[in-house]
């Protein structure tokens, strides 16, 4: 009976307990959710949030509110099944603030924390160690500063760590080597320094490692060769030094190896030829030496090989022709020599080929015409010779750079095959003949250089109309004909250089319609007529050179509209009239040469407004009157040549305020009067001015200086005549005074016997002969006071 009663009691107790448990809420889960939500609200209060922000959904939580509100309606918040906040994604929310008020302790259940692309600043707090369940952490593209807290090494479940584009400095903590689950470590574009920790070699699961664009120094640790799962290794834009470790050849899964823009030395290890999965190999901008290894021909998956700007030498191996997937091959700025391998014609996928600034010789192989996808062929600055292969016209090139070689013969007739050519440069060769007719139809042309060759023919019809042309240079050739009006129809043309040819005739008036033109150089030709006043429309002009022609009439005042002008050279023409006063508008000009013309009248005072001038040459003209004192404003001038004119009057004292060390030329004028006292005139060119005088070599002394010099000599003689007798009188008076004092002393002394006086005289005599003994010295001391 008793047992039955106990059993019934227990059953009742457990029933009641079960009912209470069933009907009661779960306070620990609810309070935890509310606590996490309030923690986020406290952090939100510390941030600067823009109007209409998505965080406006984070509303205050009353004590009796539903605990699931943050999980169901708050932006960027995702909770776990038990109601705890698990993921926080606030990327691209324009948030501004710090993590000082973020409760890492209360939000310890976070697995994903993403603040990418905001304006967070300040340090990453060491309290981040409390996020022990964190799998994904992305603080990229903010303004976080300070060091990477070593405590991040405690986040053992972390698989993704992005700290890209911040202001984080200091060294990479070795504790990151404890993150053995890590798959991605990206610290790109910060201010990290020190070396790469060898402990990173422990990250066996790592597939992507980037510490690029920092200030990392020291060698690349060989332990990186232990990262067997690694696919992407980005170490570019640092200060890494020493050789490339052979161990990198162990990274069989590697597809991207970027070691460019460092200070790496030594040769390229042959082990890189084992990276058969490699697609991108960037070694450019280092100090690598030695040859290009034939083993690189094993990298059949390679699409981009860039090794420019090193000290790599030797031949280009023909094995590179086996890289049939290659799209980009950059070997420029090295010390490669020998011929271009014909096997490069096998690279059917190649888009860009740059072998420039080496010492390659021989001819351009016609096999390059097989590169049907080629868009850029850059071979300039080598020692290539022979003809340009006619077969290249079959390529739809965007860029053809063959400048600074020893190429000869004619240009191929239709280099603009397909009409896609934008950039062509064949300058600095030995090419002859006319410009190929096909270039007239090259409507996509942006930049063209044919200068420093031996091209000939009539230039009037050699070029067409190019709507987007920016720069053209045909200087230093043998072109004839006239300046074409087509250039004025190239509405985007900013630089036209046609100097040192045999171009004749007048400058077309329509050229003034080239309102975008900033540089026009027609110098050293046979142009005649006047400078068109229409040139005043070209208000963007920076550099205008029409020197060494046969241009006449006046300098058009419309050139005064060139408010941005920096260089003007109209020298060696037949220009006459005066220098226009409008030159005062050229506030930015630093080079002005109007020499060797027939310019007359006075130098305008407005010359003083050209305060940026470093060189001014008005020599060999017919300029008259005085030099304006306003030249004192030319405080940047280094060369000032006014020689061979008809300038008169005196040299202004303003010259004394000009900078020391400048070159001054005033020779062969009609200047008169004294030369200003200035060190700049000690070596100035002033001959041919008979009226000048001064204390300068080769020039007679001024009258006042001669009189002064003569008076100075007389005064010296007079002073000597007066001073010498005076000095003699003073010395005589001193002697007489001493003699009298001696006689008075003698009268006061008692008379001595004659024999004693004789001894005194002997003693004095001995003293005078330097033979006095100490006893005699004491005896004489009573007579003459010697001590």
PDB file of N, CA, C and O in Angstrom, residues 605-613 628-637 640 654-655 657-659:
ATOM      1  N   UNK A 605      57.678  96.631 -73.248  1.00  0.00           N
ATOM      2  CA  UNK A 605      57.843  96.476 -71.799  1.00  0.00           C
ATOM      3  C   UNK A 605      57.071  95.281 -71.262  1.00  0.00           C
ATOM      4  O   UNK A 605      57.377  94.776 -70.172  1.00  0.00           O
ATOM      5  N   UNK A 606      56.090  94.812 -72.046  1.00  0.00           N
ATOM      6  CA  UNK A 606      55.303  93.648 -71.622  1.00  0.00           C
ATOM      7  C   UNK A 606      56.157  92.392 -71.476  1.00  0.00           C
ATOM      8  O   UNK A 606      55.705  91.383 -70.929  1.00  0.00           O
ATOM      9  N   UNK A 607      57.410  92.466 -71.957  1.00  0.00           N
ATOM     10  CA  UNK A 607      58.311  91.319 -71.814  1.00  0.00           C
ATOM     11  C   UNK A 607      58.474  90.951 -70.340  1.00  0.00           C
ATOM     12  O   UNK A 607      58.722  89.793 -69.988  1.00  0.00           O
ATOM     13  N   UNK A 608      58.311  91.937 -69.462  1.00  0.00           N
ATOM     14  CA  UNK A 608      58.467  91.700 -68.031  1.00  0.00           C
ATOM     15  C   UNK A 608      57.376  90.841 -67.435  1.00  0.00           C
ATOM     16  O   UNK A 608      57.513  90.361 -66.307  1.00  0.00           O
ATOM     17  N   UNK A 609      56.285  90.617 -68.184  1.00  0.00           N
ATOM     18  CA  UNK A 609      55.198  89.782 -67.674  1.00  0.00           C
ATOM     19  C   UNK A 609      55.457  88.295 -67.872  1.00  0.00           C
ATOM     20  O   UNK A 609      54.726  87.463 -67.339  1.00  0.00           O
ATOM     21  N   UNK A 610      56.489  87.972 -68.634  1.00  0.00           N
ATOM     22  CA  UNK A 610      56.775  86.569 -68.934  1.00  0.00           C
ATOM     23  C   UNK A 610      57.674  85.985 -67.843  1.00  0.00           C
ATOM     24  O   UNK A 610      58.820  85.619 -68.065  1.00  0.00           O
ATOM     25  N   UNK A 611      57.133  85.909 -66.660  1.00  0.00           N
ATOM     26  CA  UNK A 611      57.939  85.591 -65.476  1.00  0.00           C
ATOM     27  C   UNK A 611      58.391  84.136 -65.431  1.00  0.00           C
ATOM     28  O   UNK A 611      59.242  83.778 -64.615  1.00  0.00           O
ATOM     29  N   UNK A 612      57.831  83.275 -66.297  1.00  0.00           N
ATOM     30  CA  UNK A 612      58.244  81.879 -66.322  1.00  0.00           C
ATOM     31  C   UNK A 612      59.373  81.611 -67.320  1.00  0.00           C
ATOM     32  O   UNK A 612      59.854  80.481 -67.413  1.00  0.00           O
ATOM     33  N   UNK A 613      59.789  82.635 -68.049  1.00  0.00           N
ATOM     34  CA  UNK A 613      60.801  82.442 -69.088  1.00  0.00           C
ATOM     35  C   UNK A 613      62.106  81.908 -68.520  1.00  0.00           C
ATOM     36  O   UNK A 613      62.635  82.438 -67.542  1.00  0.00           O
ATOM     37  N   UNK A 628      64.130  97.580 -72.027  1.00  0.00           N
ATOM     38  CA  UNK A 628      63.171  97.961 -70.977  1.00  0.00           C
ATOM     39  C   UNK A 628      63.621  97.473 -69.608  1.00  0.00           C
ATOM     40  O   UNK A 628      64.133  96.354 -69.469  1.00  0.00           O
ATOM     41  N   UNK A 629      63.422  98.306 -68.616  1.00  0.00           N
ATOM     42  CA  UNK A 629      63.836  97.935 -67.250  1.00  0.00           C
ATOM     43  C   UNK A 629      63.006  96.777 -66.704  1.00  0.00           C
ATOM     44  O   UNK A 629      63.393  96.147 -65.719  1.00  0.00           O
ATOM     45  N   UNK A 630      61.886  96.482 -67.360  1.00  0.00           N
ATOM     46  CA  UNK A 630      61.018  95.393 -66.887  1.00  0.00           C
ATOM     47  C   UNK A 630      61.669  94.019 -66.967  1.00  0.00           C
ATOM     48  O   UNK A 630      61.122  93.042 -66.437  1.00  0.00           O
ATOM     49  N   UNK A 631      62.850  93.944 -67.608  1.00  0.00           N
ATOM     50  CA  UNK A 631      63.532  92.647 -67.656  1.00  0.00           C
ATOM     51  C   UNK A 631      63.875  92.145 -66.262  1.00  0.00           C
ATOM     52  O   UNK A 631      64.131  90.954 -66.068  1.00  0.00           O
ATOM     53  N   UNK A 632      63.857  93.040 -65.275  1.00  0.00           N
ATOM     54  CA  UNK A 632      64.180  92.627 -63.909  1.00  0.00           C
ATOM     55  C   UNK A 632      63.164  91.617 -63.365  1.00  0.00           C
ATOM     56  O   UNK A 632      63.438  90.917 -62.393  1.00  0.00           O
ATOM     57  N   UNK A 633      61.993  91.517 -64.020  1.00  0.00           N
ATOM     58  CA  UNK A 633      60.972  90.574 -63.565  1.00  0.00           C
ATOM     59  C   UNK A 633      61.244  89.150 -64.022  1.00  0.00           C
ATOM     60  O   UNK A 633      60.572  88.220 -63.576  1.00  0.00           O
ATOM     61  N   UNK A 634      62.211  88.964 -64.909  1.00  0.00           N
ATOM     62  CA  UNK A 634      62.493  87.635 -65.462  1.00  0.00           C
ATOM     63  C   UNK A 634      63.377  86.852 -64.496  1.00  0.00           C
ATOM     64  O   UNK A 634      64.535  86.564 -64.768  1.00  0.00           O
ATOM     65  N   UNK A 635      62.811  86.484 -63.374  1.00  0.00           N
ATOM     66  CA  UNK A 635      63.593  85.862 -62.309  1.00  0.00           C
ATOM     67  C   UNK A 635      63.847  84.373 -62.533  1.00  0.00           C
ATOM     68  O   UNK A 635      64.562  83.746 -61.752  1.00  0.00           O
ATOM     69  N   UNK A 636      63.275  83.799 -63.602  1.00  0.00           N
ATOM     70  CA  UNK A 636      63.531  82.391 -63.914  1.00  0.00           C
ATOM     71  C   UNK A 636      64.472  82.234 -65.095  1.00  0.00           C
ATOM     72  O   UNK A 636      64.833  81.110 -65.453  1.00  0.00           O
ATOM     73  N   UNK A 637      64.872  83.347 -65.695  1.00  0.00           N
ATOM     74  CA  UNK A 637      65.638  83.278 -66.937  1.00  0.00           C
ATOM     75  C   UNK A 637      67.033  82.700 -66.704  1.00  0.00           C
ATOM     76  O   UNK A 637      67.662  82.948 -65.671  1.00  0.00           O
ATOM     77  N   UNK A 640      69.652  84.826 -71.808  1.00  0.00           N
ATOM     78  CA  UNK A 640      69.042  86.063 -72.298  1.00  0.00           C
ATOM     79  C   UNK A 640      69.947  86.630 -73.389  1.00  0.00           C
ATOM     80  O   UNK A 640      71.042  87.101 -73.113  1.00  0.00           O
ATOM     81  N   UNK A 654      68.479  97.218 -63.831  1.00  0.00           N
ATOM     82  CA  UNK A 654      67.589  96.084 -63.545  1.00  0.00           C
ATOM     83  C   UNK A 654      68.301  94.756 -63.724  1.00  0.00           C
ATOM     84  O   UNK A 654      67.928  93.745 -63.111  1.00  0.00           O
ATOM     85  N   UNK A 655      69.344  94.715 -64.550  1.00  0.00           N
ATOM     86  CA  UNK A 655      70.076  93.475 -64.775  1.00  0.00           C
ATOM     87  C   UNK A 655      70.734  92.965 -63.489  1.00  0.00           C
ATOM     88  O   UNK A 655      70.997  91.775 -63.353  1.00  0.00           O
ATOM     89  N   UNK A 657      69.438  92.646 -60.685  1.00  0.00           N
ATOM     90  CA  UNK A 657      68.500  91.862 -59.871  1.00  0.00           C
ATOM     91  C   UNK A 657      68.184  90.510 -60.492  1.00  0.00           C
ATOM     92  O   UNK A 657      67.422  89.735 -59.909  1.00  0.00           O
ATOM     93  N   UNK A 658      68.771  90.212 -61.659  1.00  0.00           N
ATOM     94  CA  UNK A 658      68.528  88.922 -62.293  1.00  0.00           C
ATOM     95  C   UNK A 658      69.303  87.822 -61.566  1.00  0.00           C
ATOM     96  O   UNK A 658      70.294  88.094 -60.888  1.00  0.00           O
ATOM     97  N   UNK A 659      68.865  86.564 -61.707  1.00  0.00           N
ATOM     98  CA  UNK A 659      69.526  85.457 -60.986  1.00  0.00           C
ATOM     99  C   UNK A 659      71.001  85.343 -61.342  1.00  0.00           C
ATOM    100  O   UNK A 659      71.417  85.629 -62.469  1.00  0.00           O
TER     101      UNK A 659
END
